[in-house]
Coordinates of N, CA, C and O in Angstrom, one line a residue:
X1 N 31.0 5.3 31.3 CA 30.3 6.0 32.4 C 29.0 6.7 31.8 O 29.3 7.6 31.0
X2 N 28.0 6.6 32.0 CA 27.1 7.4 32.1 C 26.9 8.4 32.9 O 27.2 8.7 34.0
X3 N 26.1 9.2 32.0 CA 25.6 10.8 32.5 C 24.1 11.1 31.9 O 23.7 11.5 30.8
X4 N 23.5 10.8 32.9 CA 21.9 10.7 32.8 C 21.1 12.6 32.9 O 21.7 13.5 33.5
X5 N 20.1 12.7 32.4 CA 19.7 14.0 32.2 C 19.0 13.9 33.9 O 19.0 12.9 34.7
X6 N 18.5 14.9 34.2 CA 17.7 14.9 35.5 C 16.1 14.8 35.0 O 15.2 14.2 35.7
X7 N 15.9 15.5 33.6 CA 14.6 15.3 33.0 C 14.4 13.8 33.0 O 13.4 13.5 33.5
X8 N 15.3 12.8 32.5 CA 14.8 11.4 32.6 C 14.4 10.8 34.1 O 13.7 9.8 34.3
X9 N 14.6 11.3 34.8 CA 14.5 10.6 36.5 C 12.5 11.3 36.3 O 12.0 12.3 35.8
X10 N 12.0 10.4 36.7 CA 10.6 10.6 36.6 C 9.9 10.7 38.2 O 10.4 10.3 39.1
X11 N 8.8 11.4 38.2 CA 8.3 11.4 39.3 C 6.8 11.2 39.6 O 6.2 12.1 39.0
X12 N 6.2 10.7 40.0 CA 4.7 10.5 40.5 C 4.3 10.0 41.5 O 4.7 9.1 42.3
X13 N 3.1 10.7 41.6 CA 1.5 11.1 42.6 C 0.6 10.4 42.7 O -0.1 10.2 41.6
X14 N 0.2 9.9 43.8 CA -1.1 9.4 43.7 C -1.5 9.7 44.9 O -0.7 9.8 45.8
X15 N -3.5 10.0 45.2 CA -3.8 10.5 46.2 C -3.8 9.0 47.8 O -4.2 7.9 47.7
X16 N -3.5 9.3 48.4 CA -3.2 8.4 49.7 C -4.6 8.0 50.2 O -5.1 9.0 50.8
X17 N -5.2 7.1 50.1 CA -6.3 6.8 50.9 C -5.7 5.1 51.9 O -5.4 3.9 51.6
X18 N -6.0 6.1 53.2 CA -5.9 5.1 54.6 C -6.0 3.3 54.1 O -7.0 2.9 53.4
X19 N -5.2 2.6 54.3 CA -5.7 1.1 54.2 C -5.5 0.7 53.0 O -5.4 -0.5 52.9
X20 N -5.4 1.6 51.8 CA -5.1 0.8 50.4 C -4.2 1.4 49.6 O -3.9 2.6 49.5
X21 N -3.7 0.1 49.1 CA -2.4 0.4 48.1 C -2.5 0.9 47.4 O -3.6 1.3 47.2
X22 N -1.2 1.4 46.3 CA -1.0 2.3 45.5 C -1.9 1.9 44.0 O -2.3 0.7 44.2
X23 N -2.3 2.3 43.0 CA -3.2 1.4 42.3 C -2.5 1.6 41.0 O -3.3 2.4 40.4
X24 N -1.8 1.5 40.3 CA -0.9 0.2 39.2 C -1.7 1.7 37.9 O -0.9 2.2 37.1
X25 N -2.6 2.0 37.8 CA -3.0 2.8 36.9 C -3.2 4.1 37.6 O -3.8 4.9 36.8
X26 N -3.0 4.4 38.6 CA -3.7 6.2 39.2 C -2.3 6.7 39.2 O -2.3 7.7 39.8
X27 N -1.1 6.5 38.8 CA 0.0 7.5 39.0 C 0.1 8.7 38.2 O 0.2 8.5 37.0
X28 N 0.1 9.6 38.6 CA -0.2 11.0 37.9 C 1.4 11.6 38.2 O 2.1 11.8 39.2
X29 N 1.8 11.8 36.4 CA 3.5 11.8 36.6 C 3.7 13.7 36.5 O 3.3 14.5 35.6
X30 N 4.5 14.0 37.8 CA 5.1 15.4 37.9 C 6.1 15.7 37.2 O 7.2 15.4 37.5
X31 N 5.6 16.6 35.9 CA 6.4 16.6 35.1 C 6.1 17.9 33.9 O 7.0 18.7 33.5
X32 N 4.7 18.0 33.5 CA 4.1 19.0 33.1 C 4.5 20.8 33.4 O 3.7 21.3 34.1
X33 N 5.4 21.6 33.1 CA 5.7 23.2 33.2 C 6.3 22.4 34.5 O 5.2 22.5 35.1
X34 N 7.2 21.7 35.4 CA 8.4 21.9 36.5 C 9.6 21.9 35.6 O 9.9 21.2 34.7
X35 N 10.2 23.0 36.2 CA 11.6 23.2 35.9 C 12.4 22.6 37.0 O 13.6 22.4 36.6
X36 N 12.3 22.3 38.1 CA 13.1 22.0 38.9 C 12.6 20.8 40.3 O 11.7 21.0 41.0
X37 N 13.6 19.7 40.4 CA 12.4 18.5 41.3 C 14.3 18.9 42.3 O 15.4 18.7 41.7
X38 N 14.3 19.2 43.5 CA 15.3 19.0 44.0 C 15.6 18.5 45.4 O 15.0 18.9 46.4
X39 N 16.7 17.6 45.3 CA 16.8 16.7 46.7 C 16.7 17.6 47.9 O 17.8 18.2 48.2
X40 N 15.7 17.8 48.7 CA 16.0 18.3 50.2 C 15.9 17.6 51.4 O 15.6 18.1 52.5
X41 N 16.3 16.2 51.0 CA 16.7 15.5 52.5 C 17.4 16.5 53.7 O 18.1 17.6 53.7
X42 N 16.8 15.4 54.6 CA 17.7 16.0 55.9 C 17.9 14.6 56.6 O 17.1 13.6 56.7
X43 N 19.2 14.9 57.1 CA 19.4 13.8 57.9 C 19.8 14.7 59.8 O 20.2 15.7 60.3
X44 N 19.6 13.5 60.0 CA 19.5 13.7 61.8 C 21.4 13.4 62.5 O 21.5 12.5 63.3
X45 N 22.2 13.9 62.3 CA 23.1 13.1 63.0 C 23.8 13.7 64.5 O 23.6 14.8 65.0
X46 N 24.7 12.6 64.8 CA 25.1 12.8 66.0 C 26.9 12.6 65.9 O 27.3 11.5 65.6
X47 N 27.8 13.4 66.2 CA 29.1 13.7 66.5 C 29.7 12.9 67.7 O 29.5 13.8 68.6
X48 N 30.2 11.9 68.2 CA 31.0 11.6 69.2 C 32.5 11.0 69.1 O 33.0 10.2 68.3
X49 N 33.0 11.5 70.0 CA 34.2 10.8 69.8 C 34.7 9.8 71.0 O 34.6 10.2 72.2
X50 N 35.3 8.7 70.8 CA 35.8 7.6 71.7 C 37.1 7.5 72.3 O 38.0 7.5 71.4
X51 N 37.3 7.5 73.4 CA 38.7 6.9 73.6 C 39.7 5.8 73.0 O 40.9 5.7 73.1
X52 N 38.6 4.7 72.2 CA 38.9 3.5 71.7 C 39.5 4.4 70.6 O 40.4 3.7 70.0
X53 N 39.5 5.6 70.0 CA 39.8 6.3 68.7 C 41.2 7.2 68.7 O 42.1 7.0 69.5
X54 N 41.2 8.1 67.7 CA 41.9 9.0 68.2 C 41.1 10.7 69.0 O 41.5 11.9 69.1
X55 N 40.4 10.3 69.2 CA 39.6 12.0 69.6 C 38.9 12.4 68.3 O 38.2 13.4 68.3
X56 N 39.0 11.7 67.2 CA 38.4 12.2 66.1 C 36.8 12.1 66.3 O 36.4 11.3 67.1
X57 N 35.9 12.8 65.7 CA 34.6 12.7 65.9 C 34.2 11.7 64.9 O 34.8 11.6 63.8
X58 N 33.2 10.8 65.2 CA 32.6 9.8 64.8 C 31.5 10.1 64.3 O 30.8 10.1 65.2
X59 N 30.8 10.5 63.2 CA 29.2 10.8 62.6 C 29.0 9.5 62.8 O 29.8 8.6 62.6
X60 N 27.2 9.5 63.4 CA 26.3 8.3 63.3 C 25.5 9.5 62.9 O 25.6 10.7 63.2
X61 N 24.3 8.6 61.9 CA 23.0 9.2 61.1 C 21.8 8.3 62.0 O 21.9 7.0 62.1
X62 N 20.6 9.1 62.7 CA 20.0 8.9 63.7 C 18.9 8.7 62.3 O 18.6 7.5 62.1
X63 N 18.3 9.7 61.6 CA 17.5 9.6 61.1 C 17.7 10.1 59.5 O 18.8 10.6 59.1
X64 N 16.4 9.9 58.6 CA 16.9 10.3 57.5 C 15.2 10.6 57.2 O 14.3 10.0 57.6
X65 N 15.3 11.9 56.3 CA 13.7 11.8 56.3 C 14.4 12.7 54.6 O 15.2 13.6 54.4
X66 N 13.7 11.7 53.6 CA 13.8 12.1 52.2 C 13.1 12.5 51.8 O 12.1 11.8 51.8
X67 N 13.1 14.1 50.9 CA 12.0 14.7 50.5 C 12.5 15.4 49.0 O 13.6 15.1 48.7
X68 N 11.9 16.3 48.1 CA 12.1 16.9 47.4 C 11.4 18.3 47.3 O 10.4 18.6 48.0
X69 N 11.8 18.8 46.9 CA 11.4 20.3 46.8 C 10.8 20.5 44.8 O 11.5 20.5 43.8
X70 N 9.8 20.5 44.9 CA 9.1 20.7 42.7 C 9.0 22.1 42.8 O 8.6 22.6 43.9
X71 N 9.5 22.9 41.8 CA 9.2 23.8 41.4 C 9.0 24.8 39.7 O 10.0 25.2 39.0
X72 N 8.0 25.0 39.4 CA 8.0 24.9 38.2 C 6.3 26.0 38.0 O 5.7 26.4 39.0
X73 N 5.9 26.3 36.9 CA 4.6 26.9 36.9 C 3.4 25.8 37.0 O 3.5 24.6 36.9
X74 N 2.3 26.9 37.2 CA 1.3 26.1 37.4 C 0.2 25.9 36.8 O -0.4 27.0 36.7
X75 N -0.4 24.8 36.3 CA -1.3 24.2 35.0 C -2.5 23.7 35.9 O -2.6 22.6 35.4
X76 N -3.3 23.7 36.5 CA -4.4 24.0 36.9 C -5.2 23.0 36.1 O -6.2 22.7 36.7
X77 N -5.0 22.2 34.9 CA -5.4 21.0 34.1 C -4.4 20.0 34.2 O -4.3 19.3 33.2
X78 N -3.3 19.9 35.3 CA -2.7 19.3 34.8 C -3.4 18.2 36.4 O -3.9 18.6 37.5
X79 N -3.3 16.9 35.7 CA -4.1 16.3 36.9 C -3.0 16.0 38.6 O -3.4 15.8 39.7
X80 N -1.5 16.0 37.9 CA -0.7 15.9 39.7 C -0.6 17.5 40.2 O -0.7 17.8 41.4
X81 N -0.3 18.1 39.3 CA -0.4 19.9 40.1 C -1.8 19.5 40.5 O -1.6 19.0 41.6
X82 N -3.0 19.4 40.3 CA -4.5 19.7 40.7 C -4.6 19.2 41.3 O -5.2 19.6 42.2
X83 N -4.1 17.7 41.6 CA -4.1 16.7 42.9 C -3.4 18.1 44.4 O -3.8 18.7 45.4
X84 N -2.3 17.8 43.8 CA -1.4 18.8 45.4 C -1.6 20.5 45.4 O -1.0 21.2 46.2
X85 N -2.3 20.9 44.6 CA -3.4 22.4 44.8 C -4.7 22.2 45.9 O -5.1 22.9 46.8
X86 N -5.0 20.9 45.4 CA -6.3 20.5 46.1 C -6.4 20.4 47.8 O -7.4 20.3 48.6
X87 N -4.9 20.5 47.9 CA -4.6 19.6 49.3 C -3.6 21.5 50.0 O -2.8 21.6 50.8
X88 N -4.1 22.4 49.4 CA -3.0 23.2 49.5 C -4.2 24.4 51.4 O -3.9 25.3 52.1
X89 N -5.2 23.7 51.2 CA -5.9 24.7 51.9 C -6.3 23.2 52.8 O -7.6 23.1 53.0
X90 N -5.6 22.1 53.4 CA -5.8 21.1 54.2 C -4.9 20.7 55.2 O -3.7 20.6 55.0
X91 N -5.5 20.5 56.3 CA -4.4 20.2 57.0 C -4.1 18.4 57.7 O -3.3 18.0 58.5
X92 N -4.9 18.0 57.3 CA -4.7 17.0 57.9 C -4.8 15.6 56.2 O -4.4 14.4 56.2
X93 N -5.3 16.2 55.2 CA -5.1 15.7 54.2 C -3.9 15.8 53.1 O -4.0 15.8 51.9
X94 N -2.9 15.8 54.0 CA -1.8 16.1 53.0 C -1.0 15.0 52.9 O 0.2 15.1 53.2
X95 N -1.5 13.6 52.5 CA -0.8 12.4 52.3 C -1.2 12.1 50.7 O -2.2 12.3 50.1
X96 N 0.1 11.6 50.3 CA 0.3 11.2 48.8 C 1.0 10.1 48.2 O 2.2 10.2 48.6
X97 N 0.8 9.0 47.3 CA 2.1 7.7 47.1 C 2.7 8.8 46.4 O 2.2 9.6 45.7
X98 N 4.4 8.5 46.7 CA 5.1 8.7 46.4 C 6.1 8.2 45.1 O 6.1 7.0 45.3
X99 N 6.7 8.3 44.2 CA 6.9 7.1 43.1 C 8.0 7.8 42.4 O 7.7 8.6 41.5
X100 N 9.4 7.6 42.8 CA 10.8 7.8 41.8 C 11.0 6.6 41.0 O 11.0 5.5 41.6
X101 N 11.2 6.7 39.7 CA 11.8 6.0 38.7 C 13.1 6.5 38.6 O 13.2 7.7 38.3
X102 N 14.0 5.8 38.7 CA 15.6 6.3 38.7 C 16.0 6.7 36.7 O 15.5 5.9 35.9
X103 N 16.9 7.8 36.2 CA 17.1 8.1 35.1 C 17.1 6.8 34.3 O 16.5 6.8 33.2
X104 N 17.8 5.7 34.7 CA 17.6 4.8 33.6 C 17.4 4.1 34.0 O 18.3 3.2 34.1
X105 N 16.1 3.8 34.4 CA 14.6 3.2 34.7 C 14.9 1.7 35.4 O 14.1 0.8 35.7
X106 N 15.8 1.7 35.5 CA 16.4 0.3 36.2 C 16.0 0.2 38.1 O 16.0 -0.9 38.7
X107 N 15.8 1.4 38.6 CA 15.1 1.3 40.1 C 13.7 2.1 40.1 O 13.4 2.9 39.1
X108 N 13.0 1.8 41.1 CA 11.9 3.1 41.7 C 12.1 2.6 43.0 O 12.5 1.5 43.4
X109 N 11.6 3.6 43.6 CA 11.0 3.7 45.4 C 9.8 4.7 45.3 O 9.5 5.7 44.6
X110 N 9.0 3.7 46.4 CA 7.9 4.1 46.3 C 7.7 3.8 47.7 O 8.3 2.9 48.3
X111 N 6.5 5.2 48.4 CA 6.2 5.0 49.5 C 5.4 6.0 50.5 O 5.9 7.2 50.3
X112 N 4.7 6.0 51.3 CA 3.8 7.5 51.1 C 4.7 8.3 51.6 O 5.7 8.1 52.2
X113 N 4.0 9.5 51.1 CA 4.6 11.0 51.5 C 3.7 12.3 51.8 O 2.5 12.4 51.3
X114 N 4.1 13.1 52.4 CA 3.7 14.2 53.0 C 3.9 15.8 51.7 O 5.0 16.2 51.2
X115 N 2.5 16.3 51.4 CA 2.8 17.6 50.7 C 3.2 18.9 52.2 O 2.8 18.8 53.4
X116 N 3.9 19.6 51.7 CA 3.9 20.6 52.2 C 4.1 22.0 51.5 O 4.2 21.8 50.3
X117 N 4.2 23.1 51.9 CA 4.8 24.4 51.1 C 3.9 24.8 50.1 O 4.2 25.8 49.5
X118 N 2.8 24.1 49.8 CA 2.2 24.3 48.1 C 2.5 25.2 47.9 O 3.2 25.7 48.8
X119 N 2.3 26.1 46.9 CA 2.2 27.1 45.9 C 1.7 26.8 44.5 O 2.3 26.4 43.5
X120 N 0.2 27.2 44.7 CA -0.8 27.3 43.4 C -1.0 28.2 42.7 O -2.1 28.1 42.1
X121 N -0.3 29.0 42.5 CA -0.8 30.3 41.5 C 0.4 31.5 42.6 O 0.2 31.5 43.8
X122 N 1.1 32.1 42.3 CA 1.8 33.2 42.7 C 2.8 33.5 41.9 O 3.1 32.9 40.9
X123 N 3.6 35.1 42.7 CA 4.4 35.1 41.4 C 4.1 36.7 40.8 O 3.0 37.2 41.1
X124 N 5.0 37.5 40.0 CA 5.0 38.9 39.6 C 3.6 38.6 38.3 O 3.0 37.7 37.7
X125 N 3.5 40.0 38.5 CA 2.2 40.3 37.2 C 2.3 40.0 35.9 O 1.3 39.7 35.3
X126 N 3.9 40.0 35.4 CA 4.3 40.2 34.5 C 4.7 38.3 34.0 O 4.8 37.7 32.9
X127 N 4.8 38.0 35.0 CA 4.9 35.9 34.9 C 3.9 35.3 34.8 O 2.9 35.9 34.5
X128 N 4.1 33.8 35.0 CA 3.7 32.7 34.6 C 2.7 32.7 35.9 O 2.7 33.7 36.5
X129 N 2.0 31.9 36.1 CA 1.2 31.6 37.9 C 3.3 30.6 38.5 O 4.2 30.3 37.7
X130 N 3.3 30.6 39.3 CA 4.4 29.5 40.0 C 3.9 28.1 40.6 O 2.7 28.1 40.6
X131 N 4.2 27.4 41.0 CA 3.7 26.1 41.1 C 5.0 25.4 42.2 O 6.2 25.8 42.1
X132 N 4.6 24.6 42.9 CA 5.6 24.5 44.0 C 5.1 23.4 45.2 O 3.9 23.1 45.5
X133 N 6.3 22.9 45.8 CA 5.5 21.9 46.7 C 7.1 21.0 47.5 O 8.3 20.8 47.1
X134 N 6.8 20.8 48.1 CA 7.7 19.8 48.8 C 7.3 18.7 49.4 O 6.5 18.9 50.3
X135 N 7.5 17.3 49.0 CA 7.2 16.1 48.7 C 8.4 15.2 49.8 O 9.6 15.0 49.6
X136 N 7.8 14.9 50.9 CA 8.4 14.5 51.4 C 8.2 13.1 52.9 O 7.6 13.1 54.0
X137 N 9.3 11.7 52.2 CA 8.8 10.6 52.5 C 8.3 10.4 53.9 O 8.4 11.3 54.7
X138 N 7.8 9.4 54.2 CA 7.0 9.6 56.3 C 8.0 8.5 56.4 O 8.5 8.6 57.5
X139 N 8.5 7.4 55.6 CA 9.5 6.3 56.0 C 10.3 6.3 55.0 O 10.2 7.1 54.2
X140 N 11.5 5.1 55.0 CA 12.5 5.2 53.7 C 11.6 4.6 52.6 O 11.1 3.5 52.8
X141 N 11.3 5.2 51.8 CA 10.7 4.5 50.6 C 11.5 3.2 50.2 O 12.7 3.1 50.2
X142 N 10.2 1.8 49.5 CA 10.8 0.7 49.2 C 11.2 0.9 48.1 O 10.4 1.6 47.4
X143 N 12.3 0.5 47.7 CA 13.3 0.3 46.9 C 13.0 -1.1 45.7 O 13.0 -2.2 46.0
X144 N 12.8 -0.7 44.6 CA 12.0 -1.6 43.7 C 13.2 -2.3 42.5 O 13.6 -1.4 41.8
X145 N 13.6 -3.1 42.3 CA 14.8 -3.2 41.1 C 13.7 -3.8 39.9 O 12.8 -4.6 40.0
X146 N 14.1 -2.9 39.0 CA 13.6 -2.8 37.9 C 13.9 -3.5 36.5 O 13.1 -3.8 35.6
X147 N 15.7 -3.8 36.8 CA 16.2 -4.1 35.7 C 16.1 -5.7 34.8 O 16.7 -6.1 33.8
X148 N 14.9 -6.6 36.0 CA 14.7 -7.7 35.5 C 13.5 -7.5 34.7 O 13.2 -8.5 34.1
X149 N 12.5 -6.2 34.6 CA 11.7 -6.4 33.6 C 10.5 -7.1 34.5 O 9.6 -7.7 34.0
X150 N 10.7 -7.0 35.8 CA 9.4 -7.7 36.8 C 9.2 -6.3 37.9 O 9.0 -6.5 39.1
X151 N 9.3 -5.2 37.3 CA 8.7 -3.7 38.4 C 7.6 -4.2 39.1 O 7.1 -5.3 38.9
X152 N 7.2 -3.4 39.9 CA 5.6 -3.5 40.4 C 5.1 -2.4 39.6 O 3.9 -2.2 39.9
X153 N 5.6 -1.8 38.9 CA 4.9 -0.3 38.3 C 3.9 0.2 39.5 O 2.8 0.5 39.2
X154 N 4.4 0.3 41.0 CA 3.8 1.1 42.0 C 3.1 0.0 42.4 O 1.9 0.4 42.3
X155 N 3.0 -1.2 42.8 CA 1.9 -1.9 42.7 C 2.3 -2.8 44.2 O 3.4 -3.2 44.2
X156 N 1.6 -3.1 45.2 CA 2.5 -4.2 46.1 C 3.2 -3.0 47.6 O 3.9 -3.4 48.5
X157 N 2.9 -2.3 47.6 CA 4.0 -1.4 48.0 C 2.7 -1.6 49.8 O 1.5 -1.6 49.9
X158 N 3.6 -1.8 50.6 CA 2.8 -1.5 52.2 C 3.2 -0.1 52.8 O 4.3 0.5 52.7
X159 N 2.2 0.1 53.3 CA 2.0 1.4 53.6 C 1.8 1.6 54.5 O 1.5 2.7 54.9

């Protein structure tokens, strides 16, 4: 059985421009001063129960929208913090490719995503600046298998 670090699951950014794909060399990996990349999906569901049953309630999942929550200080040279700083004072520019490499590199999903929450510099007198952001997908991201050694390294992906 394996037990993968969370440091190995990798993450990267690229800025979203309307009509074209992700580009094979612009992924800018989130990774620089974050201490923390954490799952905040939400899913949509719905409770019923059937006569065909016993009265027990039934979950159906209506929707799923997958996001993450980065948090960590902030490096102001680092080029994926400076990409989603950039976007922290926009409101209608807050689209980004999305890009998980799973811990042992055998999957990615990739697929655009929505910044929200930024946080570029905040935080006590006495700290770091803080750095922060929630990253989160507009569809299910495509699912890439990796393990034959033919990835797209982000490359192919419709948007």
């Amino acid at each position: 059985m394996a037990r993968l670090k969370n440091a190995q699951r990798e993450h990267y950014i690229q800025d979203y421009i309307e009509g074209e794909q992700p580009e094979e060399q612009g992924w800018l990996q989130l990774a620089h001063y974050i201490t923390e990349i954490n799952d905040s999906t939400e899913e949509e569901t719905e409770d019923e129960a059937f006569y065909s049953g016993d009265g027990t309630p039934e979950r159906t999942i209506l929707s799923i929208a997958e996001a993450y929550d980065v948090v960590g200080q902030y490096d102001p040279e680092d080029p994926a913090q400076e990409l989603i700083a950039s976007k922290k004072r926009t409101i209608s520019d807050r689209k980004v490719w999305h890009r998980i490499v799973r811990s042992d590199g055998k999957k990615e999903w990739v697929g655009r995503a929505t910044l929200s929450n930024i946080i570029a510099g905040s935080g006590p007198a006495s700290g770091y600046e803080e750095f922060g952001c929630n990253i989160r997908f507009d569809e299910i991201p495509e699912e890439v298998d990796l393990s034959n050694g033919e990835g797209n390294n982000g490359g192919g992906v419709e948007g």
